[in-house]
Tab-separated table of C-alpha atoms in Angstrom:
chain	number	residue	atom	x	y	z
G	23	UNK	CA	-6.883	-23.179	-31.090
G	24	UNK	CA	-9.752	-24.330	-28.947
G	25	UNK	CA	-10.844	-23.112	-25.541
G	26	UNK	CA	-13.505	-24.696	-23.369
G	27	UNK	CA	-14.626	-23.257	-20.034
G	28	UNK	CA	-16.829	-24.791	-17.385
G	29	UNK	CA	-17.089	-24.255	-13.620
G	30	UNK	CA	-14.644	-26.232	-11.534
G	31	UNK	CA	-17.078	-27.341	-8.871
G	32	UNK	CA	-20.786	-27.171	-8.079
G	33	UNK	CA	-22.889	-28.357	-5.154
G	34	UNK	CA	-26.555	-29.329	-5.292
G	35	UNK	CA	-29.135	-31.067	-3.153
G	36	UNK	CA	-30.594	-34.512	-3.704
G	37	UNK	CA	-33.884	-34.287	-5.601
G	38	UNK	CA	-33.135	-30.827	-6.966
G	39	UNK	CA	-32.120	-29.583	-10.417
G	40	UNK	CA	-28.671	-28.376	-11.455
G	41	UNK	CA	-27.413	-26.708	-14.624
G	42	UNK	CA	-23.775	-26.993	-15.656
G	43	UNK	CA	-22.675	-24.419	-18.203
G	44	UNK	CA	-19.992	-24.719	-20.844
G	45	UNK	CA	-18.652	-22.054	-23.178
G	46	UNK	CA	-16.336	-22.789	-26.037
G	47	UNK	CA	-14.318	-21.156	-28.766
G	48	UNK	CA	-13.362	-23.275	-31.716
G	49	UNK	CA	-13.059	-23.261	-35.477
G	50	UNK	CA	-14.868	-25.812	-37.551
G	51	UNK	CA	-17.365	-26.795	-34.858
G	52	UNK	CA	-18.723	-30.279	-35.452
G	53	UNK	CA	-20.595	-31.212	-32.308
G	54	UNK	CA	-20.560	-30.946	-28.541
G	55	UNK	CA	-20.591	-33.867	-26.136
G	56	UNK	CA	-21.244	-34.205	-22.430
G	57	UNK	CA	-19.671	-37.035	-20.470
G	58	UNK	CA	-19.919	-38.198	-16.891
G	59	UNK	CA	-16.749	-39.413	-15.205
G	60	UNK	CA	-16.397	-40.994	-11.796
G	61	UNK	CA	-12.975	-40.839	-10.177
G	62	UNK	CA	-10.538	-43.325	-11.698
G	63	UNK	CA	-12.952	-44.446	-14.385
G	64	UNK	CA	-13.387	-43.750	-18.066
G	65	UNK	CA	-15.951	-41.170	-19.196
G	66	UNK	CA	-19.431	-42.358	-20.070
G	67	UNK	CA	-21.479	-40.700	-22.778
G	68	UNK	CA	-24.419	-38.535	-21.733
G	69	UNK	CA	-25.442	-36.400	-24.687
G	70	UNK	CA	-24.558	-35.002	-28.079
G	71	UNK	CA	-25.625	-31.731	-29.713
G	72	UNK	CA	-24.703	-30.549	-33.168
G	73	UNK	CA	-27.709	-28.316	-33.930
G	74	UNK	CA	-29.102	-25.515	-31.787
G	75	UNK	CA	-31.699	-26.462	-29.250
G	76	UNK	CA	-32.486	-28.820	-26.445
G	77	UNK	CA	-31.935	-32.566	-26.402
G	78	UNK	CA	-33.758	-34.419	-23.644
G	79	UNK	CA	-32.841	-37.855	-22.410
G	80	UNK	CA	-34.571	-38.940	-19.227
G	81	UNK	CA	-33.254	-36.954	-16.267
G	82	UNK	CA	-30.568	-35.355	-18.422
G	83	UNK	CA	-31.000	-32.582	-20.984
G	84	UNK	CA	-28.414	-30.696	-22.993
G	85	UNK	CA	-28.753	-27.384	-24.776
G	86	UNK	CA	-26.628	-25.829	-27.505
G	87	UNK	CA	-26.357	-22.354	-28.987
G	88	UNK	CA	-23.739	-22.345	-31.712
G	89	UNK	CA	-23.912	-18.581	-32.262
G	90	UNK	CA	-23.084	-17.992	-28.593
G	91	UNK	CA	-20.609	-20.845	-28.248
G	92	UNK	CA	-22.614	-22.041	-25.279
G	93	UNK	CA	-24.038	-25.262	-23.955
G	94	UNK	CA	-25.498	-26.479	-20.718
G	95	UNK	CA	-26.243	-29.837	-19.165
G	96	UNK	CA	-29.351	-29.977	-17.002
G	97	UNK	CA	-29.742	-32.721	-14.432
G	98	UNK	CA	-33.140	-33.221	-12.811
G	99	UNK	CA	-34.242	-35.204	-9.756
G	100	UNK	CA	-30.680	-35.416	-8.569
G	101	UNK	CA	-29.529	-38.627	-6.950
G	102	UNK	CA	-26.480	-39.237	-4.781
G	103	UNK	CA	-24.978	-41.374	-7.545
G	104	UNK	CA	-24.902	-38.285	-9.764
G	105	UNK	CA	-21.912	-37.046	-7.767
G	106	UNK	CA	-19.194	-37.104	-10.420
G	107	UNK	CA	-17.262	-34.928	-12.824
G	108	UNK	CA	-19.103	-33.722	-15.910
G	109	UNK	CA	-16.981	-33.075	-18.961
G	110	UNK	CA	-17.914	-30.819	-21.847
G	111	UNK	CA	-16.112	-31.817	-25.058
G	112	UNK	CA	-16.054	-30.280	-28.523
G	113	UNK	CA	-15.331	-31.915	-31.843
G	114	UNK	CA	-13.937	-29.889	-34.696
G	115	UNK	CA	-13.714	-30.650	-38.377
G	116	UNK	CA	-10.209	-31.667	-39.314
G	117	UNK	CA	-10.524	-32.127	-43.024
G	118	UNK	CA	-12.185	-35.485	-43.179
G	119	UNK	CA	-11.992	-38.650	-41.148
G	120	UNK	CA	-12.658	-39.068	-37.480
G	121	UNK	CA	-11.711	-36.210	-35.197
G	122	UNK	CA	-10.563	-36.314	-31.603
G	123	UNK	CA	-12.355	-34.405	-28.883
G	124	UNK	CA	-11.135	-31.389	-26.954
G	125	UNK	CA	-12.299	-31.633	-23.369
G	126	UNK	CA	-12.998	-28.955	-20.824
G	127	UNK	CA	-11.466	-29.392	-17.380
G	128	UNK	CA	-14.665	-30.852	-16.024
G	129	UNK	CA	-17.139	-29.751	-13.379
G	130	UNK	CA	-17.005	-31.687	-10.142
G	131	UNK	CA	-20.613	-32.004	-8.962
G	132	UNK	CA	-21.241	-32.729	-5.293
G	133	UNK	CA	-24.709	-33.916	-4.292
G	134	UNK	CA	-25.709	-33.324	-0.692
G	135	UNK	CA	-28.532	-35.140	1.111
A	28	UNK	CA	-22.998	-51.980	-28.093
A	29	UNK	CA	-19.478	-51.134	-29.208
A	30	UNK	CA	-16.952	-52.042	-26.532
A	31	UNK	CA	-13.263	-51.211	-26.232
A	32	UNK	CA	-11.271	-53.399	-23.891
A	33	UNK	CA	-8.199	-51.725	-22.375
A	34	UNK	CA	-5.420	-53.529	-20.500
A	35	UNK	CA	-3.855	-53.351	-18.049
A	36	UNK	CA	-6.097	-51.350	-15.752
A	37	UNK	CA	-3.237	-50.573	-13.399
A	38	UNK	CA	0.515	-50.877	-13.774
A	39	UNK	CA	3.448	-49.898	-11.614
A	40	UNK	CA	6.845	-49.823	-13.253
A	41	UNK	CA	10.337	-48.726	-12.431
A	42	UNK	CA	11.790	-45.562	-13.861
A	43	UNK	CA	13.553	-46.225	-17.145
A	44	UNK	CA	11.467	-49.223	-18.183
A	45	UNK	CA	8.809	-49.393	-20.897
A	46	UNK	CA	5.122	-50.117	-20.513
A	47	UNK	CA	2.675	-51.252	-23.183
A	48	UNK	CA	-1.033	-50.475	-23.012
A	49	UNK	CA	-3.455	-52.307	-25.295
A	50	UNK	CA	-6.874	-51.336	-26.548
A	51	UNK	CA	-9.018	-53.826	-28.426
A	52	UNK	CA	-12.337	-53.215	-30.103
A	53	UNK	CA	-14.369	-56.305	-29.271
A	54	UNK	CA	-17.350	-56.222	-31.617
A	55	UNK	CA	-16.492	-53.677	-34.248
A	56	UNK	CA	-13.580	-52.487	-36.345
A	57	UNK	CA	-11.915	-49.368	-35.036
A	58	UNK	CA	-10.410	-47.559	-37.984
A	59	UNK	CA	-9.359	-44.678	-35.769
A	60	UNK	CA	-8.225	-44.792	-32.147
A	61	UNK	CA	-7.524	-41.781	-29.958
A	62	UNK	CA	-5.168	-41.811	-26.998
A	63	UNK	CA	-5.732	-39.431	-24.083
A	64	UNK	CA	-3.859	-38.702	-20.886
A	65	UNK	CA	-5.429	-37.355	-17.724
A	66	UNK	CA	-3.531	-36.007	-14.724
A	67	UNK	CA	-5.279	-35.809	-11.340
A	68	UNK	CA	-8.094	-33.272	-11.290
A	69	UNK	CA	-7.291	-32.302	-14.862
A	70	UNK	CA	-9.162	-32.876	-18.084
A	71	UNK	CA	-8.445	-35.482	-20.715
A	72	UNK	CA	-5.752	-34.280	-23.086
A	73	UNK	CA	-5.566	-35.766	-26.567
A	74	UNK	CA	-2.091	-37.201	-27.137
A	75	UNK	CA	-2.380	-38.762	-30.562
A	76	UNK	CA	-4.687	-40.145	-33.198
A	77	UNK	CA	-3.898	-43.470	-34.780
A	78	UNK	CA	-5.324	-44.854	-37.994
A	79	UNK	CA	-5.045	-48.495	-38.892
A	80	UNK	CA	-2.074	-49.139	-41.132
A	81	UNK	CA	-0.577	-45.674	-40.992
A	82	UNK	CA	1.553	-43.545	-38.695
A	83	UNK	CA	-0.064	-41.871	-35.738
A	84	UNK	CA	-0.633	-38.136	-35.638
A	85	UNK	CA	0.671	-36.596	-32.437
A	86	UNK	CA	-0.594	-33.455	-30.752
A	87	UNK	CA	1.776	-30.583	-30.201
A	88	UNK	CA	4.069	-31.182	-27.261
A	89	UNK	CA	3.725	-34.972	-27.249
A	90	UNK	CA	6.988	-36.801	-27.948
A	91	UNK	CA	6.393	-39.424	-30.622
A	92	UNK	CA	9.602	-41.269	-29.754
A	93	UNK	CA	8.545	-41.589	-26.161
A	94	UNK	CA	4.918	-42.550	-26.736
A	95	UNK	CA	4.961	-45.189	-29.447
A	96	UNK	CA	1.609	-45.967	-31.005
A	97	UNK	CA	0.929	-48.986	-33.165
A	98	UNK	CA	-2.389	-49.642	-34.890
A	99	UNK	CA	-1.535	-52.699	-36.931
A	100	UNK	CA	-5.053	-54.112	-37.165
A	101	UNK	CA	-8.625	-52.856	-37.133
A	102	UNK	CA	-9.172	-54.290	-33.676
A	103	UNK	CA	-5.967	-53.489	-31.829
A	104	UNK	CA	-4.090	-50.310	-30.991
A	105	UNK	CA	-1.201	-50.118	-28.533
A	106	UNK	CA	0.540	-47.292	-26.707
A	107	UNK	CA	4.035	-47.935	-25.391
A	108	UNK	CA	5.510	-45.515	-22.893
A	109	UNK	CA	9.256	-45.877	-23.379
A	110	UNK	CA	11.861	-45.062	-20.739
A	111	UNK	CA	9.131	-44.094	-18.315
A	112	UNK	CA	9.760	-41.438	-15.694
A	113	UNK	CA	7.728	-40.459	-12.627
A	114	UNK	CA	6.265	-37.480	-14.499
A	115	UNK	CA	4.679	-39.956	-16.934
A	116	UNK	CA	2.513	-41.253	-14.108
A	117	UNK	CA	-1.020	-40.589	-15.260
A	118	UNK	CA	-4.322	-42.084	-16.342
A	119	UNK	CA	-4.202	-43.146	-19.990
A	120	UNK	CA	-7.450	-43.750	-21.892
A	121	UNK	CA	-8.097	-44.883	-25.437
A	122	UNK	CA	-11.185	-44.046	-27.419
A	123	UNK	CA	-12.501	-45.371	-30.695
A	124	UNK	CA	-14.550	-43.405	-33.145
A	125	UNK	CA	-17.912	-44.932	-33.956
A	126	UNK	CA	-18.159	-43.264	-37.335
A	127	UNK	CA	-19.131	-45.942	-39.768
A	128	UNK	CA	-20.806	-47.868	-36.974
A	129	UNK	CA	-24.083	-46.012	-37.329
A	130	UNK	CA	-23.222	-43.619	-34.529
A	131	UNK	CA	-21.631	-40.224	-34.184
A	132	UNK	CA	-19.861	-40.667	-30.928
A	133	UNK	CA	-16.980	-42.432	-29.342
A	134	UNK	CA	-16.509	-45.355	-27.040
A	135	UNK	CA	-13.839	-45.291	-24.373
A	136	UNK	CA	-11.647	-47.956	-22.871
A	137	UNK	CA	-11.703	-48.331	-19.105
A	138	UNK	CA	-8.361	-46.574	-18.694
A	139	UNK	CA	-4.904	-47.504	-17.418
A	140	UNK	CA	-3.485	-46.036	-14.230
A	141	UNK	CA	0.285	-45.861	-14.731
A	142	UNK	CA	2.540	-45.250	-11.751
A	143	UNK	CA	6.269	-44.882	-12.351
A	144	UNK	CA	8.440	-45.284	-9.265
Protein backbone atom coordinates (compact mmCIF):
# COMPACT_ATOMS: atom_id res chain seq x y z
CA UNK A 1 0.00 0.00 0.00
CA UNK A 2 0.90 3.65 0.19
CA UNK A 3 1.64 5.79 3.21
CA UNK A 4 2.11 9.54 3.21
CA UNK A 5 3.02 11.55 6.31
CA UNK A 6 3.06 15.28 6.81
CA UNK A 7 2.66 17.47 9.91
CA UNK A 8 -0.90 18.23 10.91
CA UNK A 9 -0.42 21.90 11.62
CA UNK A 10 2.26 24.58 11.38
CA UNK A 11 2.37 28.25 12.32
CA UNK A 12 4.54 30.91 10.70
CA UNK A 13 4.86 34.67 10.60
CA UNK A 14 3.95 36.95 7.72
CA UNK A 15 7.00 37.71 5.59
CA UNK A 16 8.92 34.69 6.84
CA UNK A 17 9.78 31.34 5.25
CA UNK A 18 8.21 27.98 6.09
CA UNK A 19 9.09 24.44 5.03
CA UNK A 20 6.45 21.71 5.01
CA UNK A 21 7.85 18.20 4.93
CA UNK A 22 6.31 15.09 3.44
CA UNK A 23 7.53 11.51 3.64
CA UNK A 24 6.05 8.70 1.63
CA UNK A 25 6.23 4.98 1.08
CA UNK A 26 4.92 3.65 -2.19
CA UNK A 27 5.63 1.17 -4.94
CA UNK A 28 5.90 2.29 -8.51
CA UNK A 29 6.50 5.96 -7.71
CA UNK A 30 5.49 8.17 -10.61
CA UNK A 31 5.54 11.71 -9.29
CA UNK A 32 4.76 13.85 -6.28
CA UNK A 33 2.38 16.79 -6.24
CA UNK A 34 1.75 19.63 -3.82
CA UNK A 35 -1.66 21.27 -3.65
CA UNK A 36 -3.07 24.18 -1.72
CA UNK A 37 -6.60 23.86 -0.37
CA UNK A 38 -8.67 26.52 1.33
CA UNK A 39 -11.53 25.32 3.52
CA UNK A 40 -14.51 24.13 1.49
CA UNK A 41 -12.75 24.54 -1.83
CA UNK A 42 -11.09 22.22 -4.30
CA UNK A 43 -7.31 21.82 -4.24
CA UNK A 44 -5.23 24.02 -6.51
CA UNK A 45 -2.01 22.80 -8.07
CA UNK A 46 1.26 24.17 -6.72
CA UNK A 47 4.07 21.93 -7.92
CA UNK A 48 5.11 18.62 -9.41
CA UNK A 49 8.33 16.65 -8.93
CA UNK A 50 9.23 13.38 -10.58
CA UNK A 51 13.04 13.65 -10.58
CA UNK A 52 15.29 14.42 -7.62
CA UNK A 53 16.01 18.04 -6.94
CA UNK A 54 14.45 21.41 -6.46
CA UNK A 55 11.71 22.97 -8.55
CA UNK A 56 11.25 26.69 -8.06
CA UNK A 57 8.13 28.60 -8.98
CA UNK A 58 7.97 32.15 -7.68
CA UNK A 59 7.49 32.15 -3.91
CA UNK A 60 7.01 28.38 -3.88
CA UNK A 61 9.68 25.70 -4.24
CA UNK A 62 9.41 21.94 -3.95
CA UNK A 63 12.15 19.41 -3.38
CA UNK A 64 12.20 15.66 -3.95
CA UNK A 65 14.51 12.86 -2.89
CA UNK A 66 13.24 9.58 -4.27
CA UNK A 67 15.83 7.47 -2.45
CA UNK A 68 14.68 8.90 0.88
CA UNK A 69 10.98 9.02 0.05
CA UNK A 70 11.01 12.66 1.05
CA UNK A 71 9.75 15.95 -0.27
CA UNK A 72 9.29 19.43 1.06
CA UNK A 73 7.39 22.51 0.01
CA UNK A 74 9.09 25.81 0.76
CA UNK A 75 7.05 28.99 0.94
CA UNK A 76 8.87 32.32 0.99
CA UNK A 77 7.72 35.85 1.81
CA UNK A 78 4.64 34.49 3.49
CA UNK A 79 1.40 36.37 3.06
CA UNK A 80 -1.79 36.12 5.10
CA UNK A 81 -3.55 34.58 2.11
CA UNK A 82 -1.15 31.64 2.33
CA UNK A 83 -3.10 30.40 5.35
CA UNK A 84 -4.52 27.13 4.01
CA UNK A 85 -4.02 23.39 4.00
CA UNK A 86 -1.14 22.04 1.94
CA UNK A 87 -1.58 18.55 0.57
CA UNK A 88 1.22 16.24 -0.48
CA UNK A 89 0.05 13.67 -3.04
CA UNK A 90 1.81 10.76 -4.71
CA UNK A 91 1.07 9.10 -8.02
CA UNK A 92 1.98 5.49 -8.58
CA UNK A 93 2.25 3.49 -11.76
CA UNK A 94 -0.77 1.27 -12.19
CA UNK A 95 0.09 -0.57 -15.34
CA UNK A 96 -0.72 2.04 -17.92
CA UNK A 97 -3.32 4.74 -18.25
CA UNK A 98 -3.98 7.59 -15.91
CA UNK A 99 -3.47 6.98 -12.22
CA UNK A 100 -5.27 8.51 -9.28
CA UNK A 101 -3.42 10.32 -6.53
CA UNK A 102 -2.93 9.24 -2.94
CA UNK A 103 -3.09 12.26 -0.68
CA UNK A 104 -1.54 12.91 2.68
CA UNK A 105 -3.79 14.28 5.40
CA UNK A 106 -2.64 17.81 4.72
CA UNK A 107 -0.76 20.39 6.75
CA UNK A 108 -2.86 23.25 8.05
CA UNK A 109 -0.65 26.35 7.83
CA UNK A 110 -1.53 29.34 10.00
CA UNK A 111 0.07 32.67 9.14
CA UNK A 112 0.30 35.19 11.96
CA UNK A 113 0.84 38.93 11.50
CA UNK B 1 -6.57 26.13 -19.29
CA UNK B 2 -8.40 22.86 -18.72
CA UNK B 3 -11.50 23.39 -16.61
CA UNK B 4 -13.81 20.89 -14.94
CA UNK B 5 -17.22 22.18 -13.99
CA UNK B 6 -18.85 20.38 -11.05
CA UNK B 7 -22.50 20.71 -10.01
CA UNK B 8 -24.15 21.16 -7.66
CA UNK B 9 -21.80 22.94 -5.29
CA UNK B 10 -24.03 22.22 -2.31
CA UNK B 11 -26.92 19.84 -1.82
CA UNK B 12 -29.03 18.86 1.15
CA UNK B 13 -31.12 15.73 0.83
CA UNK B 14 -33.24 13.54 3.01
CA UNK B 15 -32.02 10.19 4.21
CA UNK B 16 -32.94 7.43 1.79
CA UNK B 17 -32.98 9.58 -1.34
CA UNK B 18 -30.44 9.65 -4.17
CA UNK B 19 -28.24 12.51 -5.26
CA UNK B 20 -26.46 12.96 -8.59
CA UNK B 21 -23.26 14.96 -8.94
CA UNK B 22 -22.03 15.97 -12.39
CA UNK B 23 -18.57 16.83 -13.62
CA UNK B 24 -18.06 18.24 -17.09
CA UNK B 25 -14.79 18.96 -18.83
CA UNK B 26 -15.40 22.26 -20.59
CA UNK B 27 -12.55 22.62 -23.07
CA UNK B 28 -10.97 19.22 -23.30
CA UNK B 29 -11.89 15.55 -23.41
CA UNK B 30 -11.52 13.77 -20.11
CA UNK B 31 -10.79 10.14 -20.86
CA UNK B 32 -10.34 9.41 -17.17
CA UNK B 33 -12.14 10.97 -14.22
CA UNK B 34 -11.33 10.37 -10.57
CA UNK B 35 -13.83 10.74 -7.76
CA UNK B 36 -12.65 11.68 -4.26
CA UNK B 37 -14.37 12.11 -0.93
CA UNK B 38 -13.14 14.33 1.87
CA UNK B 39 -14.46 14.32 5.43
CA UNK B 40 -13.86 17.36 7.65
CA UNK B 41 -10.20 17.86 8.51
CA UNK B 42 -9.32 14.70 6.61
CA UNK B 43 -7.50 14.18 3.35
CA UNK B 44 -9.00 13.43 -0.03
CA UNK B 45 -9.68 9.73 -0.40
CA UNK B 46 -9.89 8.23 -3.87
CA UNK B 47 -13.23 6.46 -4.28
CA UNK B 48 -13.15 5.33 -7.88
CA UNK B 49 -11.64 5.84 -11.30
CA UNK B 50 -13.90 6.05 -14.30
CA UNK B 51 -12.91 5.65 -17.93
CA UNK B 52 -15.15 6.75 -20.74
CA UNK B 53 -17.22 3.88 -22.05
CA UNK B 54 -16.22 1.31 -19.47
CA UNK B 55 -17.05 0.34 -15.90
CA UNK B 56 -15.53 2.30 -13.07
CA UNK B 57 -12.82 0.85 -10.88
CA UNK B 58 -13.62 1.23 -7.21
CA UNK B 59 -11.14 1.47 -4.36
CA UNK B 60 -11.26 -1.09 -1.60
CA UNK B 61 -14.06 -0.41 0.84
CA UNK B 62 -16.16 1.70 -1.53
CA UNK B 63 -19.55 0.18 -2.33
CA UNK B 64 -20.08 0.23 -6.09
CA UNK B 65 -23.83 -0.30 -5.73
CA UNK B 66 -24.12 2.70 -3.48
CA UNK B 67 -21.87 5.06 -5.43
CA UNK B 68 -22.88 4.70 -9.06
CA UNK B 69 -20.48 6.20 -11.56
CA UNK B 70 -21.31 6.81 -15.19
CA UNK B 71 -18.82 8.13 -17.73
CA UNK B 72 -20.86 7.89 -20.90
CA UNK B 73 -19.05 10.62 -22.84
CA UNK B 74 -15.62 12.21 -22.96
CA UNK B 75 -16.95 15.37 -21.37
CA UNK B 76 -19.29 14.12 -18.67
CA UNK B 77 -18.92 11.89 -15.63
CA UNK B 78 -21.56 11.52 -12.93
CA UNK B 79 -21.55 10.15 -9.39
CA UNK B 80 -24.88 9.12 -7.90
CA UNK B 81 -25.09 8.52 -4.17
CA UNK B 82 -27.99 6.10 -3.80
CA UNK B 83 -30.07 5.70 -0.65
CA UNK B 84 -28.03 8.38 1.06
CA UNK B 85 -27.50 8.26 4.81
CA UNK B 86 -26.12 10.89 7.19
CA UNK B 87 -22.73 9.16 7.21
CA UNK B 88 -22.49 9.89 3.47
CA UNK B 89 -22.37 13.60 4.26
CA UNK B 90 -19.04 14.74 2.89
CA UNK B 91 -17.24 16.86 0.33
CA UNK B 92 -17.09 15.09 -3.03
CA UNK B 93 -14.58 16.23 -5.66
CA UNK B 94 -13.93 15.03 -9.19
CA UNK B 95 -10.63 15.31 -10.96
CA UNK B 96 -9.66 14.78 -14.57
CA UNK B 97 -6.32 13.57 -15.75
CA UNK B 98 -4.56 15.90 -18.15
CA UNK B 99 -2.51 13.16 -19.75
CA UNK B 100 -2.85 13.61 -23.45
CA UNK B 101 -3.48 17.31 -22.94
CA UNK B 102 0.20 18.18 -22.92
CA UNK B 103 0.35 18.17 -19.14
CA UNK B 104 1.19 15.70 -16.42
CA UNK B 105 -1.20 16.82 -13.78
CA UNK B 106 -4.83 16.89 -12.92
CA UNK B 107 -7.56 19.47 -12.83
CA UNK B 108 -10.17 19.42 -10.10
CA UNK B 109 -13.82 20.32 -10.02
CA UNK B 110 -14.93 22.84 -7.42
CA UNK B 111 -16.44 20.15 -5.19
CA UNK B 112 -19.90 19.27 -3.91
CA UNK B 113 -20.83 19.60 -0.26
CA UNK B 114 -23.41 16.89 0.44
CA UNK B 115 -25.44 17.01 3.63
CA UNK B 116 -27.85 14.17 4.35
CA UNK B 117 -30.47 14.91 6.99
